[in-house]
PDB file of C-alpha atoms in Angstrom:
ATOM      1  CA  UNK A   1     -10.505  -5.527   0.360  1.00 53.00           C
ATOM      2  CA  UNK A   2     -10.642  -3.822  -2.833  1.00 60.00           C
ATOM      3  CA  UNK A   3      -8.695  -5.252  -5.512  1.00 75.00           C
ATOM      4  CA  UNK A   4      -8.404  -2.294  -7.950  1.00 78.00           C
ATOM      5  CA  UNK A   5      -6.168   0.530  -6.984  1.00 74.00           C
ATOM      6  CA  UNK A   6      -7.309   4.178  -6.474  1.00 70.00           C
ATOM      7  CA  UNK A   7      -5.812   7.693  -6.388  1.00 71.00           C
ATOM      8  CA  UNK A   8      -7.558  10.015  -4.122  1.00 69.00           C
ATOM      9  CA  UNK A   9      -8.384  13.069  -6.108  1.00 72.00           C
ATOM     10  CA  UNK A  10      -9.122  16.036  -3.096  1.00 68.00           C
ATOM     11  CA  UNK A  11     -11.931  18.223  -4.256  1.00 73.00           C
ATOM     12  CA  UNK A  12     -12.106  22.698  -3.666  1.00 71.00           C
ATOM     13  CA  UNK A  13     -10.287  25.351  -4.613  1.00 68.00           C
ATOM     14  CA  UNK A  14      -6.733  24.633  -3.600  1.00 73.00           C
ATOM     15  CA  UNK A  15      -4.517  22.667  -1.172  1.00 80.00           C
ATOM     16  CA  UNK A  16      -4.483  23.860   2.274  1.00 83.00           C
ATOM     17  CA  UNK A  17      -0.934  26.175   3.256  1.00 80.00           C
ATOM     18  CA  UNK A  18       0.946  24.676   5.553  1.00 82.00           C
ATOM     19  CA  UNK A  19       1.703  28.698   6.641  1.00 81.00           C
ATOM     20  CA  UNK A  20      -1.322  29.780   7.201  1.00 81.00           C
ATOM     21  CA  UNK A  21      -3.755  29.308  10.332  1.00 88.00           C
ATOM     22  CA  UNK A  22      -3.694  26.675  12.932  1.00 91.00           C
ATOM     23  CA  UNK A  23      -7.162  24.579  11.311  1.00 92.00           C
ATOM     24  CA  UNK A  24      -5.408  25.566   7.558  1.00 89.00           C
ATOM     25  CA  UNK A  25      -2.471  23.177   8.754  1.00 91.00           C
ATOM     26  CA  UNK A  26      -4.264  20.973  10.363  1.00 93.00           C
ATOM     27  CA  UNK A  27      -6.592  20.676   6.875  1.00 91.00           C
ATOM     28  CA  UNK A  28      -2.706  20.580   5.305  1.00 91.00           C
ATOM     29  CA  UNK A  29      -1.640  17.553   7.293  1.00 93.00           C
ATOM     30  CA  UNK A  30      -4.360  15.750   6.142  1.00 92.00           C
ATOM     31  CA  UNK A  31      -4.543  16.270   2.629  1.00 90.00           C
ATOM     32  CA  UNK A  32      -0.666  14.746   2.574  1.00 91.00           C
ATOM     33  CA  UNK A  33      -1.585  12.045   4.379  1.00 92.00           C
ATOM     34  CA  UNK A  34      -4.613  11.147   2.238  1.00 89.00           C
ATOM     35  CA  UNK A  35      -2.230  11.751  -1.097  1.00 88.00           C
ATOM     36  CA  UNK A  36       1.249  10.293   0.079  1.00 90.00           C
ATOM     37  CA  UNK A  37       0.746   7.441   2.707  1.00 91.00           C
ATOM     38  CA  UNK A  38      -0.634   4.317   1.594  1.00 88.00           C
ATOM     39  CA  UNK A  39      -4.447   3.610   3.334  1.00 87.00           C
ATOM     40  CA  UNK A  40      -7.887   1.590   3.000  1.00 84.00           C
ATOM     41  CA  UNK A  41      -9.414   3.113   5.765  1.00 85.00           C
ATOM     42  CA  UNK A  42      -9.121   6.538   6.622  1.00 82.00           C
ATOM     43  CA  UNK A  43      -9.779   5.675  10.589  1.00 83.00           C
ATOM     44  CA  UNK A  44      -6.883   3.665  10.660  1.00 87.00           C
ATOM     45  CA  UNK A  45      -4.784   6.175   8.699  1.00 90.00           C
ATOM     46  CA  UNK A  46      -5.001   8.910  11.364  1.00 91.00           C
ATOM     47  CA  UNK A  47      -4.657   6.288  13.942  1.00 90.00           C
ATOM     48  CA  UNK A  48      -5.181   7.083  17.640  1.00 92.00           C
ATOM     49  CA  UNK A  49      -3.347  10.162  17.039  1.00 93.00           C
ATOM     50  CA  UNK A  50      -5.543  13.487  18.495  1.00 91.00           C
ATOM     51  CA  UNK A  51      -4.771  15.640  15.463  1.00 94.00           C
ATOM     52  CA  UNK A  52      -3.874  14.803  12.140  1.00 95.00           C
ATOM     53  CA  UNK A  53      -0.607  17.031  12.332  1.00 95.00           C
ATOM     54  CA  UNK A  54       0.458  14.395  15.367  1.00 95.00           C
ATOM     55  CA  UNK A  55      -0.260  11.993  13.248  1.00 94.00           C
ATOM     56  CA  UNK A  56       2.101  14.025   9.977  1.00 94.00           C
ATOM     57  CA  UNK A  57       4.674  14.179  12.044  1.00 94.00           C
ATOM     58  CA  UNK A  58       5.006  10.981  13.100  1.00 93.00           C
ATOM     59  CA  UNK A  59       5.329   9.653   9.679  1.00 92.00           C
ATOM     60  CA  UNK A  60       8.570   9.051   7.925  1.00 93.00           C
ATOM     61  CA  UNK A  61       8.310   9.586   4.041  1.00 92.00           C
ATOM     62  CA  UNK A  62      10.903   8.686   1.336  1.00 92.00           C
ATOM     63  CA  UNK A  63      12.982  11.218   0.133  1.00 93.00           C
ATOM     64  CA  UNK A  64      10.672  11.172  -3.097  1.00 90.00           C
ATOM     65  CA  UNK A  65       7.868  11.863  -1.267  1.00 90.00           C
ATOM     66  CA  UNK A  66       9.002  14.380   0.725  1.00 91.00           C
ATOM     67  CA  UNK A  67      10.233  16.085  -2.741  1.00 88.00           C
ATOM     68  CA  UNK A  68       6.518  16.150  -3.884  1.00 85.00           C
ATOM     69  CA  UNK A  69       5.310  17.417  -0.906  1.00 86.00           C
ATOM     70  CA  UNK A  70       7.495  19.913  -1.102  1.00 84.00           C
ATOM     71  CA  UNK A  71       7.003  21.057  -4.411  1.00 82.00           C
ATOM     72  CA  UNK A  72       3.171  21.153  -3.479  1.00 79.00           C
ATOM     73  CA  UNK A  73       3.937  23.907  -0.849  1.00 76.00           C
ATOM     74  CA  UNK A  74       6.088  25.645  -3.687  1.00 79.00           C
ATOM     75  CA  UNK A  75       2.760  25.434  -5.721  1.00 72.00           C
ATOM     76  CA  UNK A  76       1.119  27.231  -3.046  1.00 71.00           C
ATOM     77  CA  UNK A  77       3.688  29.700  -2.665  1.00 76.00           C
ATOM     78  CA  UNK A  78       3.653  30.631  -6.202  1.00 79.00           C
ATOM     79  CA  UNK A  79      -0.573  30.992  -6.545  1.00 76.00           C
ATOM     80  CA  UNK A  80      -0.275  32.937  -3.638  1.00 76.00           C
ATOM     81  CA  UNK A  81       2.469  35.326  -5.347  1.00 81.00           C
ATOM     82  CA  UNK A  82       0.315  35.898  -8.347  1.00 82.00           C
ATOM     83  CA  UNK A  83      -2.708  36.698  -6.113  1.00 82.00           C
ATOM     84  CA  UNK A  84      -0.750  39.489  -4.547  1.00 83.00           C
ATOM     85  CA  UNK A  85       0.614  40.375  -7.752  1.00 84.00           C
ATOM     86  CA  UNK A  86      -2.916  40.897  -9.452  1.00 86.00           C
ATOM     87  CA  UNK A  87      -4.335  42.815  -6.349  1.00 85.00           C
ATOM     88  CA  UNK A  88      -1.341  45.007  -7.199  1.00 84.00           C
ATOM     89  CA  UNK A  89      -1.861  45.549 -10.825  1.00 82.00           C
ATOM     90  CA  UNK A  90      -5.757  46.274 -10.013  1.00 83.00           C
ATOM     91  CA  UNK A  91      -4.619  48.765  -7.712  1.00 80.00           C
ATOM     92  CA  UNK A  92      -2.740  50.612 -10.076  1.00 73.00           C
ATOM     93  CA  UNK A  93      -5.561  50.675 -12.223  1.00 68.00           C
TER      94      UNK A  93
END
């Protein structure tokens, strides 16, 4: 076992929507797990579950945690405003 602890740092554009499409939550479910639940391996920390949303769902955070998690989703929420808001502004160009 590795001695030294690690933060998992998730590479791309942006953190999956919880909203969005089916595989988008699916990828969303994930990426919690792999920042908020303690694991070495990552077979072990979807378990035997079929889908990594089973597998969310089944877990029981601390209040803290769920607080971060949901201030990620209010992250989302508020790229996804100013997206909307730009294609606006360029339309009115």
């Amino acid at each position: 076992l590795q001695k030294k602890q690690v933060v998992p740092v998730l590479l791309g554009d942006a953190l999956p929507h919880p909203d969005h499409s089916e595989k988008e939550h699916e990828q969303y479910c994930r990426a919690m797990m792999l920042l908020f639940k303690p694991w070495q391996d990552l077979c072990i920390l979807k378990g035997n579950y079929v889908s990594w949303k089973d597998a969310f769902n089944e877990i029981t955070f601390e209040p803290a945690i769920v607080s971060l998690i949901g201030n990620v989703n209010v992250e989302n929420k508020c790229k996804k405003a100013q997206d909307m808001h730009t294609a606006s502004v360029k339309e009115d160009c």
